[in-house]
């Protein structure tokens, strides 16, 4: 039998853990992270879970009790989370023979060794991530991805394992006992709806699903669930994706903290959103052949003011923010309705191709003189901050009133020069 195994490394309570890295006062306190516009709870610390706070709970319903509970709320700080995620994945990748970043806080890696060596490798990964990034992780190691996920769950729920579970280091009857007690819905990819259908067949636990006939499961459900059964029995069926499929679209979309009711206000919105979308396009090193502009009111407003997505096609693929801003502002000016209460907007770039490719020269275009505007803007923002420079009405020195509400936001400690943490000895 090969000693090649799969490890799943998962950051515990990722958003909350990121907030605690630079604010040790949050350790041991109940903490929640809120969605866009500080709407509802999207992440909870273990202490917040003990208080009975549910994911999705509206913030306005619980903020009155926050002081009595000692509860701390943080607005979503995706710049910080994304940067710390990249750092975690870089550290984790050092230990693997291959790596697949599964989500912002999870990564599969390949490991080699006997059970004792795998357990030791898991402890080394935990220590390295804590030392270099400052967030806690759990590590599950097994022969398949499904079992690695299951091992990770065991590592999280058993304090005695110290965050690491190499499944094959546990006695076989012990593992079988856990699988007999845990419902099938506790498995990766088995939702409550599928679990309910399985119960009608007498399959209630993970052990029951493991013992099921794979062919019957495929017939009654899907090939995906059949793969789960096979993986529970040690057969690798879920392929490794070491390189992500090329992006086909890039989108920048946000809700407003308060409605925008004028056409001029929506022009400001689109000037800002087009620039930010263009910045993402330039960061990815891509050009777009088309841009789709969207805006909408409340879904309860009977469609007043909303309009179908408007797509602008360019004569040739471009990454020029001036072109994008002009097109987005013109589209919104033509379709926006004065007096309508707009709550959200966005731009979507499609028809992408690498900017490094050969570009057709258009001798009648004036864009050649401004070809590197996007790169210049990006360089200035990287050095002096995102508010340092902008184009036209989108070059706000201060955030406009309609900007996304983030009353409890922490600093972007690792991505903005002006918000770097200060250490005093």
GROMACS .gro file of C-alpha atoms in nm:
model
  425
    1UNK     CA    1   0.000   0.000   0.000
    2UNK     CA    2   0.135   0.344  -0.091
    3UNK     CA    3   0.215   0.577   0.196
    4UNK     CA    4   0.083   0.879   0.002
    5UNK     CA    5  -0.196   1.049   0.195
    6UNK     CA    6  -0.414   1.360   0.175
    7UNK     CA    7  -0.429   1.629   0.443
    8UNK     CA    8  -0.700   1.891   0.480
    9UNK     CA    9  -0.577   2.202   0.660
   10UNK     CA   10  -0.861   2.425   0.779
   11UNK     CA   11  -0.837   2.755   0.969
   12UNK     CA   12  -1.056   2.758   1.280
   13UNK     CA   13  -1.325   3.030   1.273
   14UNK     CA   14  -1.128   3.200   0.995
   15UNK     CA   15  -1.275   3.552   0.993
   16UNK     CA   16  -1.270   3.578   1.372
   17UNK     CA   17  -0.918   3.435   1.388
   18UNK     CA   18  -0.801   3.700   1.140
   19UNK     CA   19  -0.948   3.974   1.359
   20UNK     CA   20  -0.767   3.832   1.664
   21UNK     CA   21  -0.423   3.826   1.500
   22UNK     CA   22  -0.372   4.201   1.547
   23UNK     CA   23  -0.607   4.253   1.843
   24UNK     CA   24  -0.521   4.008   2.124
   25UNK     CA   25  -0.791   4.168   2.340
   26UNK     CA   26  -1.043   3.963   2.142
   27UNK     CA   27  -0.899   3.633   2.264
   28UNK     CA   28  -1.147   3.451   2.486
   29UNK     CA   29  -1.425   3.703   2.412
   30UNK     CA   30  -1.738   3.639   2.207
   31UNK     CA   31  -1.680   3.788   1.860
   32UNK     CA   32  -1.900   3.805   1.552
   33UNK     CA   33  -1.816   3.923   1.201
   34UNK     CA   34  -2.095   4.094   1.008
   35UNK     CA   35  -2.197   4.080   0.644
   36UNK     CA   36  -2.187   4.370   0.397
   37UNK     CA   37  -2.346   4.686   0.538
   38UNK     CA   38  -2.326   4.530   0.886
   39UNK     CA   39  -2.644   4.338   0.813
   40UNK     CA   40  -2.616   3.999   0.980
   41UNK     CA   41  -2.374   3.758   1.144
   42UNK     CA   42  -2.159   3.560   0.899
   43UNK     CA   43  -1.895   3.426   1.140
   44UNK     CA   44  -1.889   3.350   1.513
   45UNK     CA   45  -1.623   3.268   1.765
   46UNK     CA   46  -1.670   2.963   1.985
   47UNK     CA   47  -1.769   3.196   2.270
   48UNK     CA   48  -2.038   3.359   2.055
   49UNK     CA   49  -2.177   3.017   1.965
   50UNK     CA   50  -2.211   2.939   2.337
   51UNK     CA   51  -2.428   3.250   2.370
   52UNK     CA   52  -2.667   3.097   2.117
   53UNK     CA   53  -2.597   3.351   1.841
   54UNK     CA   54  -2.687   3.192   1.509
   55UNK     CA   55  -2.522   3.245   1.172
   56UNK     CA   56  -2.746   3.482   0.979
   57UNK     CA   57  -2.879   3.655   1.292
   58UNK     CA   58  -2.958   4.023   1.208
   59UNK     CA   59  -2.719   4.252   1.390
   60UNK     CA   60  -2.992   4.500   1.485
   61UNK     CA   61  -3.167   4.227   1.683
   62UNK     CA   62  -2.867   4.143   1.903
   63UNK     CA   63  -2.666   4.464   1.924
   64UNK     CA   64  -2.872   4.585   2.221
   65UNK     CA   65  -2.744   4.292   2.426
   66UNK     CA   66  -2.386   4.311   2.304
   67UNK     CA   67  -2.258   4.515   2.600
   68UNK     CA   68  -2.415   4.285   2.859
   69UNK     CA   69  -2.269   3.981   2.682
   70UNK     CA   70  -1.929   4.139   2.628
   71UNK     CA   71  -1.988   4.074   2.259
   72UNK     CA   72  -1.758   4.238   2.003
   73UNK     CA   73  -1.875   4.295   1.646
   74UNK     CA   74  -1.648   4.349   1.346
   75UNK     CA   75  -1.746   4.456   0.996
   76UNK     CA   76  -1.626   4.227   0.718
   77UNK     CA   77  -1.265   4.316   0.637
   78UNK     CA   78  -1.212   4.116   0.318
   79UNK     CA   79  -0.883   4.288   0.234
   80UNK     CA   80  -0.735   4.154   0.558
   81UNK     CA   81  -0.895   3.810   0.525
   82UNK     CA   82  -0.779   3.765   0.167
   83UNK     CA   83  -0.422   3.862   0.246
   84UNK     CA   84  -0.397   3.638   0.553
   85UNK     CA   85  -0.553   3.354   0.353
   86UNK     CA   86  -0.279   3.386   0.090
   87UNK     CA   87  -0.016   3.377   0.366
   88UNK     CA   88  -0.169   3.067   0.525
   89UNK     CA   89  -0.180   2.885   0.191
   90UNK     CA   90   0.181   2.974   0.115
   91UNK     CA   91   0.297   2.830   0.449
   92UNK     CA   92   0.081   2.517   0.413
   93UNK     CA   93   0.205   2.458   0.060
   94UNK     CA   94   0.563   2.422   0.185
   95UNK     CA   95   0.470   2.088   0.347
   96UNK     CA   96   0.288   1.921   0.057
   97UNK     CA   97   0.394   1.718  -0.245
   98UNK     CA   98   0.104   1.898  -0.415
   99UNK     CA   99  -0.153   2.158  -0.303
  100UNK     CA  100  -0.513   2.241  -0.390
  101UNK     CA  101  -0.656   2.557  -0.233
  102UNK     CA  102  -1.017   2.455  -0.180
  103UNK     CA  103  -1.155   2.776  -0.025
  104UNK     CA  104  -1.040   3.092   0.152
  105UNK     CA  105  -0.967   2.893   0.468
  106UNK     CA  106  -0.913   2.534   0.346
  107UNK     CA  107  -0.641   2.360   0.151
  108UNK     CA  108  -0.574   2.000   0.053
  109UNK     CA  109  -0.210   1.892   0.035
  110UNK     CA  110  -0.032   1.565  -0.037
  111UNK     CA  111   0.174   1.409   0.242
  112UNK     CA  112   0.394   1.100   0.263
  113UNK     CA  113   0.470   0.880   0.560
  114UNK     CA  114   0.346   0.627   0.811
  115UNK     CA  115   0.073   0.721   1.064
  116UNK     CA  116   0.321   0.850   1.321
  117UNK     CA  117   0.501   1.062   1.062
  118UNK     CA  118   0.172   1.201   0.932
  119UNK     CA  119   0.064   1.295   1.284
  120UNK     CA  120   0.397   1.471   1.335
  121UNK     CA  121   0.363   1.652   1.001
  122UNK     CA  122   0.020   1.778   1.107
  123UNK     CA  123   0.166   1.919   1.428
  124UNK     CA  124   0.445   2.087   1.230
  125UNK     CA  125   0.189   2.249   0.996
  126UNK     CA  126  -0.013   2.383   1.290
  127UNK     CA  127   0.297   2.526   1.455
  128UNK     CA  128   0.426   2.684   1.133
  129UNK     CA  129   0.098   2.856   1.048
  130UNK     CA  130   0.063   2.990   1.402
  131UNK     CA  131   0.423   3.111   1.407
  132UNK     CA  132   0.422   3.278   1.064
  133UNK     CA  133   0.061   3.398   1.032
  134UNK     CA  134  -0.092   3.378   1.381
  135UNK     CA  135  -0.412   3.183   1.312
  136UNK     CA  136  -0.504   2.838   1.450
  137UNK     CA  137  -0.563   2.549   1.209
  138UNK     CA  138  -0.679   2.190   1.236
  139UNK     CA  139  -0.533   1.912   1.022
  140UNK     CA  140  -0.704   1.593   0.912
  141UNK     CA  141  -0.502   1.326   0.726
  142UNK     CA  142  -0.641   1.020   0.549
  143UNK     CA  143  -0.629   0.821   0.226
  144UNK     CA  144  -0.902   1.021   0.044
  145UNK     CA  145  -1.037   1.375   0.044
  146UNK     CA  146  -1.368   1.269   0.201
  147UNK     CA  147  -1.191   1.086   0.482
  148UNK     CA  148  -0.949   1.377   0.528
  149UNK     CA  149  -1.249   1.606   0.577
  150UNK     CA  150  -1.390   1.357   0.828
  151UNK     CA  151  -1.055   1.340   1.009
  152UNK     CA  152  -1.044   1.720   1.022
  153UNK     CA  153  -1.386   1.718   1.190
  154UNK     CA  154  -1.257   1.473   1.451
  155UNK     CA  155  -0.953   1.695   1.512
  156UNK     CA  156  -1.176   1.998   1.573
  157UNK     CA  157  -1.416   1.826   1.809
  158UNK     CA  158  -1.166   1.635   2.025
  159UNK     CA  159  -0.951   1.867   2.235
  160UNK     CA  160  -0.722   1.578   2.330
  161UNK     CA  161  -0.596   1.551   1.973
  162UNK     CA  162  -0.454   1.904   1.983
  163UNK     CA  163  -0.595   1.988   1.641
  164UNK     CA  164  -0.442   1.700   1.442
  165UNK     CA  165  -0.599   1.370   1.339
  166UNK     CA  166  -0.415   1.122   1.116
  167UNK     CA  167  -0.705   0.881   1.076
  168UNK     CA  168  -0.490   0.571   1.041
  169UNK     CA  169  -0.316   0.645   1.373
  170UNK     CA  170  -0.647   0.579   1.551
  171UNK     CA  171  -0.767   0.225   1.632
  172UNK     CA  172  -0.996   0.095   1.359
  173UNK     CA  173  -1.281   0.011   1.597
  174UNK     CA  174  -1.260   0.364   1.741
  175UNK     CA  175  -1.300   0.519   1.394
  176UNK     CA  176  -1.586   0.279   1.314
  177UNK     CA  177  -1.759   0.377   1.638
  178UNK     CA  178  -1.741   0.747   1.550
  179UNK     CA  179  -1.875   0.679   1.200
  180UNK     CA  180  -2.164   0.482   1.349
  181UNK     CA  181  -2.257   0.777   1.576
  182UNK     CA  182  -2.220   1.065   1.331
  183UNK     CA  183  -2.515   1.119   1.093
  184UNK     CA  184  -2.451   1.106   0.719
  185UNK     CA  185  -2.524   1.479   0.701
  186UNK     CA  186  -2.196   1.530   0.887
  187UNK     CA  187  -2.005   1.430   0.574
  188UNK     CA  188  -1.858   1.666   0.318
  189UNK     CA  189  -2.111   1.718   0.038
  190UNK     CA  190  -2.406   1.543   0.207
  191UNK     CA  191  -2.673   1.803   0.282
  192UNK     CA  192  -2.986   1.774   0.493
  193UNK     CA  193  -3.206   1.709   0.189
  194UNK     CA  194  -2.989   1.419   0.072
  195UNK     CA  195  -2.965   1.293   0.429
  196UNK     CA  196  -3.346   1.285   0.457
  197UNK     CA  197  -3.370   1.075   0.141
  198UNK     CA  198  -3.099   0.841   0.268
  199UNK     CA  199  -3.293   0.788   0.591
  200UNK     CA  200  -3.587   0.658   0.387
  201UNK     CA  201  -3.348   0.383   0.270
  202UNK     CA  202  -3.237   0.309   0.626
  203UNK     CA  203  -2.906   0.491   0.582
  204UNK     CA  204  -2.867   0.723   0.880
  205UNK     CA  205  -2.502   0.726   0.983
  206UNK     CA  206  -2.170   0.758   0.805
  207UNK     CA  207  -2.114   0.388   0.873
  208UNK     CA  208  -2.444   0.304   0.701
  209UNK     CA  209  -2.345   0.505   0.394
  210UNK     CA  210  -2.001   0.342   0.388
  211UNK     CA  211  -2.166  -0.002   0.380
  212UNK     CA  212  -2.411   0.093   0.102
  213UNK     CA  213  -2.391  -0.045  -0.252
  214UNK     CA  214  -2.214   0.224  -0.465
  215UNK     CA  215  -2.406   0.124  -0.779
  216UNK     CA  216  -2.740   0.159  -0.600
  217UNK     CA  217  -2.641   0.496  -0.455
  218UNK     CA  218  -2.551   0.618  -0.804
  219UNK     CA  219  -2.884   0.496  -0.941
  220UNK     CA  220  -3.091   0.652  -0.662
  221UNK     CA  221  -2.889   0.970  -0.619
  222UNK     CA  222  -2.588   1.072  -0.829
  223UNK     CA  223  -2.234   0.987  -0.929
  224UNK     CA  224  -2.118   1.248  -0.676
  225UNK     CA  225  -2.267   1.054  -0.383
  226UNK     CA  226  -2.136   0.729  -0.530
  227UNK     CA  227  -1.787   0.879  -0.515
  228UNK     CA  228  -1.847   0.963  -0.149
  229UNK     CA  229  -1.925   0.597  -0.076
  230UNK     CA  230  -1.613   0.482  -0.260
  231UNK     CA  231  -1.397   0.741  -0.084
  232UNK     CA  232  -1.530   0.628   0.255
  233UNK     CA  233  -1.393   0.286   0.163
  234UNK     CA  234  -1.050   0.420   0.072
  235UNK     CA  235  -1.079   0.462  -0.308
  236UNK     CA  236  -0.973   0.805  -0.433
  237UNK     CA  237  -1.242   0.934  -0.671
  238UNK     CA  238  -1.223   1.312  -0.636
  239UNK     CA  239  -0.940   1.443  -0.856
  240UNK     CA  240  -0.682   1.694  -0.748
  241UNK     CA  241  -0.715   2.034  -0.914
  242UNK     CA  242  -0.367   2.180  -0.885
  243UNK     CA  243  -0.440   2.469  -1.120
  244UNK     CA  244  -0.768   2.656  -1.126
  245UNK     CA  245  -0.958   2.695  -1.453
  246UNK     CA  246  -0.889   3.032  -1.613
  247UNK     CA  247  -1.131   3.301  -1.503
  248UNK     CA  248  -1.402   3.379  -1.755
  249UNK     CA  249  -1.541   3.683  -1.573
  250UNK     CA  250  -1.438   3.943  -1.316
  251UNK     CA  251  -1.705   4.125  -1.118
  252UNK     CA  252  -1.721   4.417  -0.878
  253UNK     CA  253  -2.061   4.446  -0.710
  254UNK     CA  254  -2.175   4.608  -0.385
  255UNK     CA  255  -2.488   4.712  -0.197
  256UNK     CA  256  -2.515   5.071  -0.072
  257UNK     CA  257  -2.534   5.176   0.293
  258UNK     CA  258  -2.819   5.412   0.196
  259UNK     CA  259  -3.026   5.449  -0.122
  260UNK     CA  260  -2.901   5.656  -0.414
  261UNK     CA  261  -3.193   5.846  -0.566
  262UNK     CA  262  -3.040   6.071  -0.834
  263UNK     CA  263  -2.894   6.001  -1.175
  264UNK     CA  264  -2.590   6.208  -1.081
  265UNK     CA  265  -2.540   5.995  -0.772
  266UNK     CA  266  -2.555   5.676  -0.979
  267UNK     CA  267  -2.299   5.823  -1.219
  268UNK     CA  268  -2.066   5.865  -0.921
  269UNK     CA  269  -2.132   5.505  -0.818
  270UNK     CA  270  -2.052   5.368  -1.161
  271UNK     CA  271  -1.739   5.583  -1.195
  272UNK     CA  272  -1.609   5.433  -0.870
  273UNK     CA  273  -1.719   5.075  -0.942
  274UNK     CA  274  -1.579   5.077  -1.296
  275UNK     CA  275  -1.242   5.192  -1.162
  276UNK     CA  276  -1.236   4.929  -0.888
  277UNK     CA  277  -1.338   4.660  -1.132
  278UNK     CA  278  -1.067   4.778  -1.371
  279UNK     CA  279  -0.815   4.759  -1.087
  280UNK     CA  280  -0.904   4.392  -1.034
  281UNK     CA  281  -0.874   4.330  -1.406
  282UNK     CA  282  -0.525   4.486  -1.409
  283UNK     CA  283  -0.420   4.290  -1.099
  284UNK     CA  284  -0.516   3.969  -1.279
  285UNK     CA  285  -0.325   4.080  -1.590
  286UNK     CA  286  -0.634   4.055  -1.812
  287UNK     CA  287  -0.817   4.254  -2.080
  288UNK     CA  288  -1.194   4.251  -2.134
  289UNK     CA  289  -1.396   4.248  -2.454
  290UNK     CA  290  -1.721   4.351  -2.285
  291UNK     CA  291  -1.853   4.512  -1.968
  292UNK     CA  292  -2.199   4.457  -1.821
  293UNK     CA  293  -2.349   4.730  -1.600
  294UNK     CA  294  -2.618   4.643  -1.345
  295UNK     CA  295  -2.819   4.838  -1.087
  296UNK     CA  296  -3.129   4.764  -0.888
  297UNK     CA  297  -3.377   4.879  -0.629
  298UNK     CA  298  -3.535   4.674  -0.352
  299UNK     CA  299  -3.701   4.354  -0.469
  300UNK     CA  300  -4.017   4.487  -0.301
  301UNK     CA  301  -4.022   4.801  -0.516
  302UNK     CA  302  -4.219   4.636  -0.800
  303UNK     CA  303  -3.929   4.689  -1.041
  304UNK     CA  304  -3.939   5.068  -1.031
  305UNK     CA  305  -3.604   5.200  -1.143
  306UNK     CA  306  -3.449   4.857  -1.202
  307UNK     CA  307  -3.334   4.781  -1.554
  308UNK     CA  308  -3.201   4.478  -1.739
  309UNK     CA  309  -2.826   4.439  -1.737
  310UNK     CA  310  -2.668   4.659  -2.004
  311UNK     CA  311  -2.369   4.514  -2.189
  312UNK     CA  312  -2.116   4.738  -2.361
  313UNK     CA  313  -1.888   4.571  -2.616
  314UNK     CA  314  -1.552   4.721  -2.702
  315UNK     CA  315  -1.393   4.733  -3.046
  316UNK     CA  316  -1.098   4.540  -2.908
  317UNK     CA  317  -1.012   4.388  -2.568
  318UNK     CA  318  -0.894   4.655  -2.324
  319UNK     CA  319  -0.791   4.711  -1.964
  320UNK     CA  320  -0.811   5.090  -1.979
  321UNK     CA  321  -1.002   5.233  -1.678
  322UNK     CA  322  -1.087   5.556  -1.863
  323UNK     CA  323  -1.269   5.355  -2.130
  324UNK     CA  324  -1.455   5.157  -1.863
  325UNK     CA  325  -1.557   5.466  -1.666
  326UNK     CA  326  -1.689   5.646  -1.974
  327UNK     CA  327  -1.889   5.341  -2.082
  328UNK     CA  328  -2.031   5.270  -1.736
  329UNK     CA  329  -2.134   5.632  -1.674
  330UNK     CA  330  -2.295   5.657  -2.017
  331UNK     CA  331  -2.490   5.336  -1.961
  332UNK     CA  332  -2.622   5.439  -1.621
  333UNK     CA  333  -2.703   5.790  -1.743
  334UNK     CA  334  -2.918   5.645  -2.020
  335UNK     CA  335  -3.104   5.389  -1.808
  336UNK     CA  336  -3.122   5.524  -1.450
  337UNK     CA  337  -3.454   5.671  -1.332
  338UNK     CA  338  -3.444   5.991  -1.126
  339UNK     CA  339  -3.618   5.947  -0.791
  340UNK     CA  340  -3.581   5.567  -0.783
  341UNK     CA  341  -3.414   5.430  -0.470
  342UNK     CA  342  -3.115   5.231  -0.594
  343UNK     CA  343  -2.967   4.991  -0.340
  344UNK     CA  344  -2.700   4.807  -0.537
  345UNK     CA  345  -2.492   4.819  -0.855
  346UNK     CA  346  -2.209   4.638  -1.021
  347UNK     CA  347  -1.988   4.591  -1.324
  348UNK     CA  348  -1.900   4.256  -1.481
  349UNK     CA  349  -1.610   4.213  -1.723
  350UNK     CA  350  -1.625   3.925  -1.970
  351UNK     CA  351  -1.453   3.802  -2.284
  352UNK     CA  352  -1.123   3.800  -2.094
  353UNK     CA  353  -0.780   3.739  -2.239
  354UNK     CA  354  -0.428   3.782  -2.100
  355UNK     CA  355  -0.301   4.139  -2.126
  356UNK     CA  356   0.040   3.997  -2.214
  357UNK     CA  357  -0.091   3.877  -2.547
  358UNK     CA  358  -0.029   4.058  -2.873
  359UNK     CA  359  -0.262   4.355  -2.902
  360UNK     CA  360  -0.393   4.475  -3.238
  361UNK     CA  361  -0.288   4.834  -3.305
  362UNK     CA  362  -0.575   5.069  -3.392
  363UNK     CA  363  -0.424   5.378  -3.555
  364UNK     CA  364  -0.754   5.567  -3.522
  365UNK     CA  365  -0.782   5.511  -3.146
  366UNK     CA  366  -0.666   5.763  -2.887
  367UNK     CA  367  -0.628   5.489  -2.629
  368UNK     CA  368  -0.264   5.426  -2.720
  369UNK     CA  369  -0.163   5.746  -2.539
  370UNK     CA  370  -0.327   5.625  -2.217
  371UNK     CA  371  -0.243   5.255  -2.250
  372UNK     CA  372  -0.080   5.220  -1.909
  373UNK     CA  373  -0.322   5.434  -1.706
  374UNK     CA  374  -0.447   5.127  -1.520
  375UNK     CA  375  -0.095   5.025  -1.425
  376UNK     CA  376  -0.008   5.377  -1.307
  377UNK     CA  377  -0.323   5.399  -1.094
  378UNK     CA  378  -0.249   5.057  -0.944
  379UNK     CA  379   0.109   5.152  -0.858
  380UNK     CA  380  -0.001   5.474  -0.687
  381UNK     CA  381  -0.273   5.297  -0.489
  382UNK     CA  382  -0.036   5.021  -0.382
  383UNK     CA  383   0.212   5.278  -0.252
  384UNK     CA  384  -0.018   5.543  -0.104
  385UNK     CA  385  -0.350   5.365  -0.040
  386UNK     CA  386  -0.674   5.302  -0.229
  387UNK     CA  387  -0.803   5.658  -0.177
  388UNK     CA  388  -0.484   5.825  -0.305
  389UNK     CA  389  -0.591   5.860  -0.669
  390UNK     CA  390  -0.895   5.824  -0.892
  391UNK     CA  391  -1.046   5.929  -1.223
  392UNK     CA  392  -1.288   6.220  -1.250
  393UNK     CA  393  -1.592   6.202  -1.022
  394UNK     CA  394  -1.470   5.864  -0.905
  395UNK     CA  395  -1.162   6.012  -0.743
  396UNK     CA  396  -1.311   6.068  -0.398
  397UNK     CA  397  -1.069   6.167  -0.124
  398UNK     CA  398  -1.331   6.057   0.129
  399UNK     CA  399  -1.581   5.776   0.098
  400UNK     CA  400  -1.919   5.900  -0.033
  401UNK     CA  401  -2.232   5.863   0.181
  402UNK     CA  402  -2.360   5.569  -0.021
  403UNK     CA  403  -2.046   5.363   0.042
  404UNK     CA  404  -2.093   5.027   0.203
  405UNK     CA  405  -2.162   5.058   0.576
  406UNK     CA  406  -1.869   4.934   0.787
  407UNK     CA  407  -1.912   5.094   1.128
  408UNK     CA  408  -1.718   4.820   1.310
  409UNK     CA  409  -1.433   4.771   1.066
  410UNK     CA  410  -1.084   4.689   1.184
  411UNK     CA  411  -0.780   4.833   1.002
  412UNK     CA  412  -0.642   4.662   0.692
  413UNK     CA  413  -0.325   4.584   0.881
  414UNK     CA  414  -0.137   4.413   0.600
  415UNK     CA  415  -0.250   4.584   0.278
  416UNK     CA  416  -0.269   4.961   0.349
  417UNK     CA  417   0.041   5.160   0.444
  418UNK     CA  418  -0.155   5.405   0.660
  419UNK     CA  419  -0.314   5.120   0.855
  420UNK     CA  420  -0.004   4.918   0.937
  421UNK     CA  421   0.007   4.817   1.305
  422UNK     CA  422   0.237   5.022   1.526
  423UNK     CA  423   0.451   4.841   1.782
  424UNK     CA  424   0.586   5.031   2.082
  425UNK     CA  425   0.858   4.879   2.298
   0.00000   0.00000   0.00000
